[in-house]
Coordinates of C-alpha atoms in Angstrom, one line a residue:
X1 CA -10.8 -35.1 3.1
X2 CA -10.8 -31.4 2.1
X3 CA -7.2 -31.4 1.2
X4 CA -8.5 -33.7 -1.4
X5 CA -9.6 -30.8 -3.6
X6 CA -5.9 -30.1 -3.6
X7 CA -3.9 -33.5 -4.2
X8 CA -6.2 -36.2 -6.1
X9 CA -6.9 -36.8 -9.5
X10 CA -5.2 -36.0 -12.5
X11 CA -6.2 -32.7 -13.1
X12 CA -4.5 -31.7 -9.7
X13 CA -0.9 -32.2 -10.9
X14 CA 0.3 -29.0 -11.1
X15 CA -1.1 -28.8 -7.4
X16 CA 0.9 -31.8 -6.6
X17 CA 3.7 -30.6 -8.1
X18 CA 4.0 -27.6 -6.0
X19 CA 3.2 -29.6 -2.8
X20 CA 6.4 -32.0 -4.1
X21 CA 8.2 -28.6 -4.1
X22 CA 7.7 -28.2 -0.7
X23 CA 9.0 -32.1 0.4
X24 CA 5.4 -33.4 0.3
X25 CA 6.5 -37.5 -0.4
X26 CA 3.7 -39.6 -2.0
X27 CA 2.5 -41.6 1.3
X28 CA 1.7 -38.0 2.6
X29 CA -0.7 -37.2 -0.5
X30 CA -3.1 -39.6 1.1
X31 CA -2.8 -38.5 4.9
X32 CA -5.2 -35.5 6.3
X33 CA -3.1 -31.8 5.3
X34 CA -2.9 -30.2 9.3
X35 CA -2.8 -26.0 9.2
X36 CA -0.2 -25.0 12.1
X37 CA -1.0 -21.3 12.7
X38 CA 1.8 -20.1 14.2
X39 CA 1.8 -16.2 15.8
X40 CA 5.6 -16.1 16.8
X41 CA 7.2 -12.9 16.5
X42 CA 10.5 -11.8 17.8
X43 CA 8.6 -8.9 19.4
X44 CA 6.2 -10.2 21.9
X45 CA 7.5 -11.7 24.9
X46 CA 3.9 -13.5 24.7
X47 CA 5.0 -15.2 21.3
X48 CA 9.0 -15.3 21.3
X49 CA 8.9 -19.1 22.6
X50 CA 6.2 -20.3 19.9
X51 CA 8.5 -22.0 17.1
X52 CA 9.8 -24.6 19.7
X53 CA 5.8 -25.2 20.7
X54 CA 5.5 -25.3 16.8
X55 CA 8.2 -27.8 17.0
X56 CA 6.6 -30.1 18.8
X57 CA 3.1 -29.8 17.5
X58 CA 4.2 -30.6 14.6
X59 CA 6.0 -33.4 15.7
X60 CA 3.0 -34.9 17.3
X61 CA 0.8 -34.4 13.6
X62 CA 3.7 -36.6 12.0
X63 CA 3.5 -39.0 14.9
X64 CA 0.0 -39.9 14.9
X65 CA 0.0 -39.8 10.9
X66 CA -0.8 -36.3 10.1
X67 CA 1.0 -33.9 7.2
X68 CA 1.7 -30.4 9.2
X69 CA 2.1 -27.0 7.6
X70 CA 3.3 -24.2 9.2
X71 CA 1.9 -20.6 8.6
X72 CA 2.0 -17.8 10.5
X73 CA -0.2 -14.5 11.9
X74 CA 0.6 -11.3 13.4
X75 CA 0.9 -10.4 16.5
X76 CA 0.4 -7.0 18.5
X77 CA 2.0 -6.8 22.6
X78 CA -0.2 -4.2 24.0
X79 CA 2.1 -3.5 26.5
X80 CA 4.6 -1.9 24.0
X81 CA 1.5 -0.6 21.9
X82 CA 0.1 1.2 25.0
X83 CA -0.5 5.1 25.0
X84 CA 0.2 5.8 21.6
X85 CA -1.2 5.6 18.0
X86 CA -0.3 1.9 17.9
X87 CA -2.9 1.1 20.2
X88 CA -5.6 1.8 17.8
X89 CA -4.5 -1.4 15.7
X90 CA -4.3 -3.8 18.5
X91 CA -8.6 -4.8 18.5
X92 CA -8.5 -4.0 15.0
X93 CA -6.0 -6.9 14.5
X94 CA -8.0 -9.5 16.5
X95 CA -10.2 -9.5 12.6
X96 CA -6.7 -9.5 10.8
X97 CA -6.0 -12.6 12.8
X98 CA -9.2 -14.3 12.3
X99 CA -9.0 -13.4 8.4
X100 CA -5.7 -14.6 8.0
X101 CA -5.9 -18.2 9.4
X102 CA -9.1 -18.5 7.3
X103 CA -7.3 -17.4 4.5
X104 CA -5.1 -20.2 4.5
X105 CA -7.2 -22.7 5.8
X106 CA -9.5 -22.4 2.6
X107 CA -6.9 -21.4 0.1
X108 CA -5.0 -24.7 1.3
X109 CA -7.8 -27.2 1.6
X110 CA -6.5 -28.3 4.8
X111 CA -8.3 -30.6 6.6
X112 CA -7.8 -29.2 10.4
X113 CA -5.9 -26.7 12.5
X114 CA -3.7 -26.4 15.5
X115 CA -3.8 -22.9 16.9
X116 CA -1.1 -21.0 18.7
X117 CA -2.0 -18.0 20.2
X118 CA -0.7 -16.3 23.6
X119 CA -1.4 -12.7 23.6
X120 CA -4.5 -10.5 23.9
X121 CA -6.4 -9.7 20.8
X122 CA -4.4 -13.2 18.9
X123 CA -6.5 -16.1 21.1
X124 CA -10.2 -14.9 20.4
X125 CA -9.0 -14.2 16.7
X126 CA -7.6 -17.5 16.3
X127 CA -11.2 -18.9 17.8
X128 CA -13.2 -16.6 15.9
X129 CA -11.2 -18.2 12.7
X130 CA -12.1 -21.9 14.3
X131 CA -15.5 -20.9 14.7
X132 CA -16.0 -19.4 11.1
X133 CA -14.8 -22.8 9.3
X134 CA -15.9 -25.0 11.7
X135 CA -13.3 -27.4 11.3
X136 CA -11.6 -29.8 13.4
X137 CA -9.0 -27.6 15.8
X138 CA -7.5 -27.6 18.9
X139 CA -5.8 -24.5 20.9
X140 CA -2.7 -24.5 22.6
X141 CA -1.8 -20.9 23.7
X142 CA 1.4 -20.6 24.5
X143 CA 1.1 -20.0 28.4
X144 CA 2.0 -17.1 31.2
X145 CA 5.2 -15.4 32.0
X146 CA 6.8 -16.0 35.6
X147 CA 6.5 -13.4 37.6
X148 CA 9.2 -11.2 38.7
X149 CA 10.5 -10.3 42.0
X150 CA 11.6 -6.8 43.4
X151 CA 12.7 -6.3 46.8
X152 CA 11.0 -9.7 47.9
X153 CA 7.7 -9.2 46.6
X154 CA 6.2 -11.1 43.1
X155 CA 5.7 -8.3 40.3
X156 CA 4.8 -8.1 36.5
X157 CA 3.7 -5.6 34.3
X158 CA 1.3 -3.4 35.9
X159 CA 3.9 -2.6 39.1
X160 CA 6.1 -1.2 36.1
X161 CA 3.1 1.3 35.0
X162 CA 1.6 2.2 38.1
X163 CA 5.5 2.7 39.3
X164 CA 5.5 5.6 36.6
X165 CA 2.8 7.1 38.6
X166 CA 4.8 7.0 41.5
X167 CA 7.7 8.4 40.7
X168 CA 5.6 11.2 39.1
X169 CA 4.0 11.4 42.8
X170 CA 7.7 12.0 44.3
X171 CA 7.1 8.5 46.3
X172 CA 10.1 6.1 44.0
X173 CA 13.0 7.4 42.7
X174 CA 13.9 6.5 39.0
X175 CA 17.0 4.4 40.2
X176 CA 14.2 2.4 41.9
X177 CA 11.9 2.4 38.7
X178 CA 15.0 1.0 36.6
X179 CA 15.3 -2.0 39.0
X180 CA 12.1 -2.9 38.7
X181 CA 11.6 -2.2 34.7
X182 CA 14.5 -5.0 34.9
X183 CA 13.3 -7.7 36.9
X184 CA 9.2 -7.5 36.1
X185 CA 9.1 -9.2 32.7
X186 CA 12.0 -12.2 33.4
X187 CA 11.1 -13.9 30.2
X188 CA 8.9 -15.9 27.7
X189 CA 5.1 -15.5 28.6
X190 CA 1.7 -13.2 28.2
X191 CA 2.3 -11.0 31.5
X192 CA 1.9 -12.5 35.0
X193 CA -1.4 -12.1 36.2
X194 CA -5.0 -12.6 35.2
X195 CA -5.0 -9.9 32.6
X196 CA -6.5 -10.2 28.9
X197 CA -4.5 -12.8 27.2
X198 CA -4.6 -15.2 30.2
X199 CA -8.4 -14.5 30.6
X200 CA -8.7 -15.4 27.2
X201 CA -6.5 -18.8 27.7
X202 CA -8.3 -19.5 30.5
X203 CA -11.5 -19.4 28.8
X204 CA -10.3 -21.4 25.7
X205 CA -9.7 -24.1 28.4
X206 CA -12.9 -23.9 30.0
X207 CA -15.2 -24.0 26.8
X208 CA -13.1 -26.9 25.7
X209 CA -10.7 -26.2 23.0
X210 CA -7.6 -26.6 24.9
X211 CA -6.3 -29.5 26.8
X212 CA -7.1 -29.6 30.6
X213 CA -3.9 -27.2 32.4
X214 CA -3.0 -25.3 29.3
X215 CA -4.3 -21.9 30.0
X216 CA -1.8 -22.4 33.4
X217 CA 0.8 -24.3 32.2
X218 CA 3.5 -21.5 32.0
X219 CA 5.7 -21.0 28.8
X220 CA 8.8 -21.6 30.0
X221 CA 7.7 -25.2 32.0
X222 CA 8.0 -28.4 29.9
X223 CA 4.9 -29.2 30.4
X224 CA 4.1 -26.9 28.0
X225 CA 6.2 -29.2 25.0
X226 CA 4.6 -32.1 26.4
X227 CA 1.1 -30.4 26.0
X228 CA 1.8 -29.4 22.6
X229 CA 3.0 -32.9 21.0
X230 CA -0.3 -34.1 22.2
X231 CA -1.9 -31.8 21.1
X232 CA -0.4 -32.4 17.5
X233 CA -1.9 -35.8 18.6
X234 CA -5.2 -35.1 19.5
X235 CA -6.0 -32.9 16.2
X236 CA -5.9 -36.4 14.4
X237 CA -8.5 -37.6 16.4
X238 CA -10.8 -35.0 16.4
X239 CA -10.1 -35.4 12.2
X240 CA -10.7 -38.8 12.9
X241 CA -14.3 -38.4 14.5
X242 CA -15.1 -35.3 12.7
X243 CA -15.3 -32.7 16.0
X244 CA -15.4 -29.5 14.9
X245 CA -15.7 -25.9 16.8
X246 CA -18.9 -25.8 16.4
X247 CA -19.3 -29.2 18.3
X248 CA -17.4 -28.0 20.9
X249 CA -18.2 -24.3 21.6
X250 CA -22.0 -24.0 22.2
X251 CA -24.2 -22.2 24.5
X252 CA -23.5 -24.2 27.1
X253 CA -20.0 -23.8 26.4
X254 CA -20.0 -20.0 26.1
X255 CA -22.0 -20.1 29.1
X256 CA -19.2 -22.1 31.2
X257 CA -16.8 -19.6 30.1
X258 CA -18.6 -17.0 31.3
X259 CA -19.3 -18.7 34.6
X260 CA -15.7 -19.4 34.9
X261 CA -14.6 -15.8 33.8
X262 CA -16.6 -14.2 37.2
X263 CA -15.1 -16.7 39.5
X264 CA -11.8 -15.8 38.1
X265 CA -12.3 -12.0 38.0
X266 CA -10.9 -11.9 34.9
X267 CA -10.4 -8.9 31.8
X268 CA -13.1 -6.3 30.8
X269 CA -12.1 -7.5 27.6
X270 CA -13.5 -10.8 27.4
X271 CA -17.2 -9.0 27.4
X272 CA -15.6 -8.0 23.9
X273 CA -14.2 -11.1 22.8
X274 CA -16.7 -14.0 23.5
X275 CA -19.5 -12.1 22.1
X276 CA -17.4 -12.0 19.0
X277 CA -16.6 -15.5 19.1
X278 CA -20.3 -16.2 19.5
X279 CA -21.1 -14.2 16.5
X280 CA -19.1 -16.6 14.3
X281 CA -21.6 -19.1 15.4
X282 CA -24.9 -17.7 15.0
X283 CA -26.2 -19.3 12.3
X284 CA -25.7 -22.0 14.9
X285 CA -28.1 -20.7 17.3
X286 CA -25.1 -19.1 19.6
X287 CA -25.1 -15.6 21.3
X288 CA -23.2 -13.8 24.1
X289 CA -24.3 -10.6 24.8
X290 CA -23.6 -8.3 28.3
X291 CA -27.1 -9.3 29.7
X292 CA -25.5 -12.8 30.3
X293 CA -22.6 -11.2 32.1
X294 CA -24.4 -9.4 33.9
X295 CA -27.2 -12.1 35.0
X296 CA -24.6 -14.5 36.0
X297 CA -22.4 -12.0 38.0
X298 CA -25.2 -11.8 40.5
X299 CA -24.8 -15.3 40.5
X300 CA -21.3 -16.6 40.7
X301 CA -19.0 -15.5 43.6
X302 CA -15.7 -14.0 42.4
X303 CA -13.4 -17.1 43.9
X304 CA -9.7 -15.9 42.8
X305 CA -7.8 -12.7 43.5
X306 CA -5.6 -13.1 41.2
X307 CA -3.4 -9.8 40.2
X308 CA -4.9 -7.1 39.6
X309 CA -8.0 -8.0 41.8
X310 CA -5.3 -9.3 44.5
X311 CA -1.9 -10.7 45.3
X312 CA -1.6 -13.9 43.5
X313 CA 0.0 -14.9 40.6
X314 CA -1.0 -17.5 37.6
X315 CA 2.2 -19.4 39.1
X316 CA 0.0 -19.6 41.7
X317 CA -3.3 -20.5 39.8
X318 CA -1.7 -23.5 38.4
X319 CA -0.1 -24.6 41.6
X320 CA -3.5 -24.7 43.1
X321 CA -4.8 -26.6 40.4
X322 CA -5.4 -24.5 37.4
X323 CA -8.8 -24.4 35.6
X324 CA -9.9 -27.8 36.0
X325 CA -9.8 -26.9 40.0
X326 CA -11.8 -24.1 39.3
X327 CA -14.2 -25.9 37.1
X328 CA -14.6 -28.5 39.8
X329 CA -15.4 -25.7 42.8
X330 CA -17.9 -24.2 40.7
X331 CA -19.7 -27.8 40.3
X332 CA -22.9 -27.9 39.2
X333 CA -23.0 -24.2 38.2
X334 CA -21.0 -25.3 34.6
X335 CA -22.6 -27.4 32.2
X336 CA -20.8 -30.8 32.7
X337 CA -22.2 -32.5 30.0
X338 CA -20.5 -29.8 27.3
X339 CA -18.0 -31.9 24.6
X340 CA -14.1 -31.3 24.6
X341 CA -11.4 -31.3 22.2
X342 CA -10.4 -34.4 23.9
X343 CA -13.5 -36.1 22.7
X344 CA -14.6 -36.5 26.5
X345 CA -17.0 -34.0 28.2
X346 CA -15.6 -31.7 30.6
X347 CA -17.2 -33.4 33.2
X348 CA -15.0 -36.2 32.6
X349 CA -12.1 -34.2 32.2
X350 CA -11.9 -32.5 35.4
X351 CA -12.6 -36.4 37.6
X352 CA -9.5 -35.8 39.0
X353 CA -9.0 -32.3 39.5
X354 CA -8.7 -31.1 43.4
X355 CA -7.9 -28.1 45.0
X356 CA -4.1 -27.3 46.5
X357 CA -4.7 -24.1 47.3
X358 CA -8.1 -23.0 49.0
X359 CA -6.5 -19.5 50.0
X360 CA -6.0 -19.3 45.9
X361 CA -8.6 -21.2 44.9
X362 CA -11.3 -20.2 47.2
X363 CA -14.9 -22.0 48.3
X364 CA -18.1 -21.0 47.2
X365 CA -18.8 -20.7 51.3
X366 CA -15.4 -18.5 51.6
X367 CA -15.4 -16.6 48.2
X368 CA -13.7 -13.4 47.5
X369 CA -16.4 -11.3 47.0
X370 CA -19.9 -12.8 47.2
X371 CA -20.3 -11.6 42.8
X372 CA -18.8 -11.7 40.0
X373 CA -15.6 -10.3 38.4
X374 CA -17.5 -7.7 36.1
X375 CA -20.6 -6.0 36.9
X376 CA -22.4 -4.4 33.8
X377 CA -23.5 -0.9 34.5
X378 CA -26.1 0.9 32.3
X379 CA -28.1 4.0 33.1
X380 CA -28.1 7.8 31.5
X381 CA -24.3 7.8 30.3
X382 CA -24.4 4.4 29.4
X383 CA -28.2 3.3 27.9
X384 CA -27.2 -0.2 25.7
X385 CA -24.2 -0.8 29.0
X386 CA -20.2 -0.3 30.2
X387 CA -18.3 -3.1 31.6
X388 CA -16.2 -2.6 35.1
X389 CA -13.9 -5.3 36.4
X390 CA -15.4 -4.7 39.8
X391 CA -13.2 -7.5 41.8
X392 CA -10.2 -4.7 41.2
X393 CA -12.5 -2.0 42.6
X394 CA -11.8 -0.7 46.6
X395 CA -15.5 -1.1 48.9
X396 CA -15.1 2.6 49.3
X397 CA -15.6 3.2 45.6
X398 CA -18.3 0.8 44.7
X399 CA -20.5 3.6 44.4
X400 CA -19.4 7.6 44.0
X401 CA -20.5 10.4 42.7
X402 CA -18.6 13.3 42.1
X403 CA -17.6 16.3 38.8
X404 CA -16.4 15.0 35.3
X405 CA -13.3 16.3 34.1
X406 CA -13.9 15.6 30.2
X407 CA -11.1 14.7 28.0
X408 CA -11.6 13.8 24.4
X409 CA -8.3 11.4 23.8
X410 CA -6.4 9.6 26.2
X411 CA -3.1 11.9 25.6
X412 CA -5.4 14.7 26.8
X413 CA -5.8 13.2 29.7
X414 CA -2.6 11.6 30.4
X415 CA -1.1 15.0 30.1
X416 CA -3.5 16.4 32.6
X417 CA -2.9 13.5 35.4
X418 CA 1.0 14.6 35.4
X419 CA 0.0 18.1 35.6
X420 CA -1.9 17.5 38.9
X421 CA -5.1 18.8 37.5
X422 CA -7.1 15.7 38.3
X423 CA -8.4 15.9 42.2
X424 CA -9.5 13.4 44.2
X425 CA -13.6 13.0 44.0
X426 CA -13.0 13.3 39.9
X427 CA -14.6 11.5 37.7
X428 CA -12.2 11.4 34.7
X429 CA -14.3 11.1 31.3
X430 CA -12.1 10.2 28.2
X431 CA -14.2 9.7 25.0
X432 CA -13.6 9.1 21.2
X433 CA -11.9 6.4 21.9
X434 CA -14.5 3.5 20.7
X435 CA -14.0 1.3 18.1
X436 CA -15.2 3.7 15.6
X437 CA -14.4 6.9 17.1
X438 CA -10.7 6.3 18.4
X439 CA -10.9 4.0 15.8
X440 CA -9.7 0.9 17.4
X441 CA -11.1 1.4 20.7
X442 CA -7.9 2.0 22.7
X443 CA -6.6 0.5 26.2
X444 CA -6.5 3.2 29.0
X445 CA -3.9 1.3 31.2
X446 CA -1.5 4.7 31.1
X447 CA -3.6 7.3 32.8
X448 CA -5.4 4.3 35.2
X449 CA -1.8 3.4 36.6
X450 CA -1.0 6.9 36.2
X451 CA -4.0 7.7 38.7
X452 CA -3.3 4.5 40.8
X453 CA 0.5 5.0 40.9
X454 CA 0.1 9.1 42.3
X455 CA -2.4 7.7 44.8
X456 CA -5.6 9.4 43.6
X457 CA -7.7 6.8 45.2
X458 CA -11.0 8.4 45.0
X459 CA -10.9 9.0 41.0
X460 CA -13.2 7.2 39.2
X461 CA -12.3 6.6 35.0
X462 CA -15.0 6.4 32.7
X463 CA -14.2 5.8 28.9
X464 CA -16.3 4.9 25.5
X465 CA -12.6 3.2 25.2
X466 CA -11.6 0.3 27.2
X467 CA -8.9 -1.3 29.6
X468 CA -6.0 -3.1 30.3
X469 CA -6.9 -6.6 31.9
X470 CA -3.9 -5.3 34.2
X471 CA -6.1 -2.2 35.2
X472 CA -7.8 -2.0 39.0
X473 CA -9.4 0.8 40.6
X474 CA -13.3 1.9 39.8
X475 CA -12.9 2.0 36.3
X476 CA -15.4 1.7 33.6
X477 CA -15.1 0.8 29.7
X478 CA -17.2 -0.1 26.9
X479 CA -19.7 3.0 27.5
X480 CA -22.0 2.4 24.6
X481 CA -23.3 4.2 22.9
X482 CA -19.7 5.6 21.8
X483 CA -19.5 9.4 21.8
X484 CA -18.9 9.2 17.5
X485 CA -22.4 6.9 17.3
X486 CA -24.1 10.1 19.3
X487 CA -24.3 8.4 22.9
X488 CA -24.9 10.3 26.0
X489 CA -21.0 10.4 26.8
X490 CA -20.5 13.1 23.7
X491 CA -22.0 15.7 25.5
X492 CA -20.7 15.5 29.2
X493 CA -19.0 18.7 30.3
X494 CA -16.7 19.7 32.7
X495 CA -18.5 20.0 36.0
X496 CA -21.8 18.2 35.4
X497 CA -21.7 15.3 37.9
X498 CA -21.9 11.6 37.3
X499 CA -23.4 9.1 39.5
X500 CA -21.7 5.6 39.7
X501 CA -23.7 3.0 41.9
X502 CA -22.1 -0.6 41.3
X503 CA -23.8 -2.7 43.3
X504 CA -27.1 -1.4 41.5
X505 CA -25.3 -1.3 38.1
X506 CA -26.2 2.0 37.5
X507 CA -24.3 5.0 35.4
X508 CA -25.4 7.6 35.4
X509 CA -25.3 11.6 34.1
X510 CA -27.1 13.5 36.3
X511 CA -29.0 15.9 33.5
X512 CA -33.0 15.5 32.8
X513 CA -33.3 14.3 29.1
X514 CA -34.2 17.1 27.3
X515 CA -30.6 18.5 28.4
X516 CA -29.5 15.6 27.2
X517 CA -31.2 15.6 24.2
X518 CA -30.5 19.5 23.6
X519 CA -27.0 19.2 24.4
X520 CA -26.8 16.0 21.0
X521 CA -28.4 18.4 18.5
X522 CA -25.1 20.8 19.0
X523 CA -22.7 18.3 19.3
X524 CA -19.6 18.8 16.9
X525 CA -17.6 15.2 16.8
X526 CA -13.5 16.0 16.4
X527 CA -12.4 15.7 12.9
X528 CA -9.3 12.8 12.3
X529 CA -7.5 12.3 9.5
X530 CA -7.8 8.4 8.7
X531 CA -6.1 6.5 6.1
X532 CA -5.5 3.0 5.7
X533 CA -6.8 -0.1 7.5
X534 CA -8.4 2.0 10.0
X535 CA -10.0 4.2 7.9
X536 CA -12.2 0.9 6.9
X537 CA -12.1 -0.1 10.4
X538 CA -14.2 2.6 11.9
X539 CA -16.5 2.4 9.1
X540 CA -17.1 -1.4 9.6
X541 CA -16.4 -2.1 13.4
X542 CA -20.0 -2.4 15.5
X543 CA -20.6 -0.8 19.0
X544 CA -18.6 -2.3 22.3
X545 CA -21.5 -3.9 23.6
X546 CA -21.8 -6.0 20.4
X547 CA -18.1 -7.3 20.5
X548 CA -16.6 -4.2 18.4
X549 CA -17.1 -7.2 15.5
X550 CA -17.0 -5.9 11.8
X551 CA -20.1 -6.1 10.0

């Protein structure tokens, strides 16, 4: 066992002693040391339920003959980070995350982990840790909030933004806005629909490091407590047999998740995260890049409107059967044969999974839209590729073309939406916001609910920044080059007109390249004053297309 670098011999006693300090009894010297990474805070509805899921994970370590050890992470709610400075530290902190748990899980010696994540940035972290010690762990993220109800009709999150809009827009009073701020967010949860963190959960289900139903099971159903003693239970079994990440998450896997991702219609983000993920893994022969997305979104039929791409709610994902449903419509386009962290192969796990819902859980003969989720777009403004969710984008707007408005933060832009001097037709251009140049590569959900909420439905949003998993409408993230790094988007101008083609993937700025090219050699980047974790951050942090990872 590793912890035994830790507990045996006699030149470990002071070790021991300190262990004894902490109730460590003699029997539990010999038995495996289980890390319990815990991201609770009092501040993240995502995370404000995790010491009772603790609780029982723990309880299930002791049970099947384990030593537990709680420690805990941090944990950023974009929602309340959202159109401000904090922002830039929420992808930043997906590395402080992953950093952390390895921390402890080498300082410690412990012999295996059990992962509690919810929220956005915490769940890839937490499996970029996994992947990087390549140890035996299992996942339980701590599941999604109910939705809430307002005037007879399910809400969350987003319907709070856009509502801003609306008022703005003259069409909702603010007595109507309170109501709703009140009743959208009813309690313990990552937010209602198919936005980042539940992407993310969704996808640690599908590549196998959480049970079957966890990514669904919501936080606030029992099922969750039940999940997470056996969970407890399971991690001595994988100890057992020696499975580890990297036995578990392989190309096939990666490639199930990303098969599972279209037919969900899921974040923008996740075309950050699992090539990060992947990058842990290299050295074992693993890579995700956007040319997988992209390949396999011609592929796979978007199966799922889920909110934002539609009306239903993860409430109603897992009553139609959750993930393993999914898996089992999408049949012989996963990789069946891929290993578990139950120690069966997905294949075996989803035997008795069925559909309950086919208007949620559609047919690959009645799908949603016949692609994808997310379409990758490259072209003049975006030569290595942008990422738009393109299941949350209108037929109208699959393709536009129309004069940038240029904005070189999001404030600037926010401020110019309430000012009404955005026009339908736009195309809204907000750069320096990449992971180097914002640093921390901002989510735009305020001025895309702010255009959505005040009706501007021909205004397309392009950013070197990214979006909200809650965002719809034709808008697209992830333009790399970012503007800092000298990519086309630094030298748009108000006026010159952008081409956005969709179905053809194609983004483009309508200039020859020697303007292009003319326009770079004059370029003068804004100056910000940096101190502080960011400061390293946007010296470190790689483009979007490569994951936004620090090398």
């Amino acid at each position: 066992m590793r912890s035994d670098k830790i507990k045996k011999g006699m030149q470990r006693a002071p070790h021991r002693s300190l262990l004894r300090a902490c109730g460590v009894t003699d029997a539990e010297m010999n038995r495996p040391f289980i890390g319990v990474a815990n991201s609770f805070t009092d501040i993240v509805p995502g995370h404000v339920h995790l010491k009772q899921i603790a609780d029982a994970v723990k309880l299930g370590i002791s049970q099947a003959g384990g030593v537990p050890f709680e420690f805990s992470t941090m944990a950023i709610c974009d929602g309340i980070a959202m159109n401000h400075d904090g922002m830039r530290y929420s992808l930043a902190s997906r590395e402080i995350v992953a950093d952390t748990v390895e921390s402890m899980a080498q300082a410690h010696s412990l012999d295996a982990l059990v992962l509690l994540p919810t929220c956005d940035k915490i769940v890839p972290g937490m499996l970029m840790a996994a992947a990087r010690l390549d140890i035996p762990s299992i996942v339980v993220t701590g599941g999604p909030m109910l939705p809430g109800e307002y005037q007879g009709e399910a809400v969350d999150l987003i319907n709070v933004f856009e509502a801003v809009g609306k008022v703005s827009a003259g069409n909702m009073s603010e007595d109507e806005l309170d109501e709703l701020e009140r009743c959208a967010c009813p309690g313990a949860g990552s937010c209602a629909g198919l936005f980042t963190a539940n992407s993310m959960a969704c996808l640690t289900e599908a590549m196998g490091m959480s049970l079957p139903y966890c990514a669904t099971t919501h936080a606030v159903d029992s099922k969750k407590i039940q999940m997470a003693r056996e969970s407890g239970e399971k991690i001595m079994d994988l100890v057992e047999k020696n499975i580890t990440p990297s036995m578990i998450m392989t190309q096939d896997a990666f490639y199930n998740a990303v098969v599972v991702d279209l037919a969900l219609g899921g974040s923008s983000n996740t075309t950050l995260h699992l090539p990060a993920i992947a990058y842990e893994l290299s050295d074992k022969g693993v890579e995700v890049n956007l040319d997988l997305f992209d390949d396999l979104s011609r592929k796979i039929p978007h199966l799922a409107a889920i909110s934002p791409s539609g009306n239903h709610t993860m409430l109603d994902l897992d009553k139609a059967g959750g993930i393993p449903a999914v898996l089992k419509v999408l049949g012989d386009n996963i990789k069946g044969e891929t290993l578990t962290c139950t120690g069966q192969s997905l294949e075996n796990n989803i035997k008795k999974a069925k559909v309950r819902d086919s208007e949620v859980i559609h047919s690959f003969n009645d799908p949603v839209h016949q692609e994808g989720g997310i379409a990758v777009l490259k072209g003049t403004l975006a030569p290595d590729g942008s990422v738009v969710k393109q299941a949350a984008v209108i037929d109208d707007m699959l393709t536009h073309e129309g004069p940038a408005k240029v904005y070189n933060s999001e404030e600037e832009c926010v401020q110019a939406i309430f000012k009404n001097k955005i026009s339908d037709g736009d195309v809204v251009i907000i750069r320096y916001e990449g992971p180097r140049g914002g640093p921390g590569m901002r989510e735009m959900l305020n001025p895309t609910s702010a255009i959505s909420g005040m009706g501007l439905d021909s205004v397309a949003l392009v950013t070197d920044g990214r979006f909200s998993g809650g965002t719809r409408g034709p808008c697209i993230g992830h333009v790399s080059p970012e503007a800092i790094a000298n990519g086309p988007i630094a030298v748009v101008e108000d006026g010159d007109t952008i081409k956005i083609d969709i179905p053809n993937r194609k983004l483009e700025l309508l200039l020859d390249e020697e303007e292009i090219q003319k326009r770079l050699l004059k370029v003068k980047h804004p100056k910000k004053q940096l101190k502080g974790w960011l400061a390293r951050y946007s010296k470190l942090a790689s483009s979007a297309d490569k994951g936004a990872v620090l090398k």
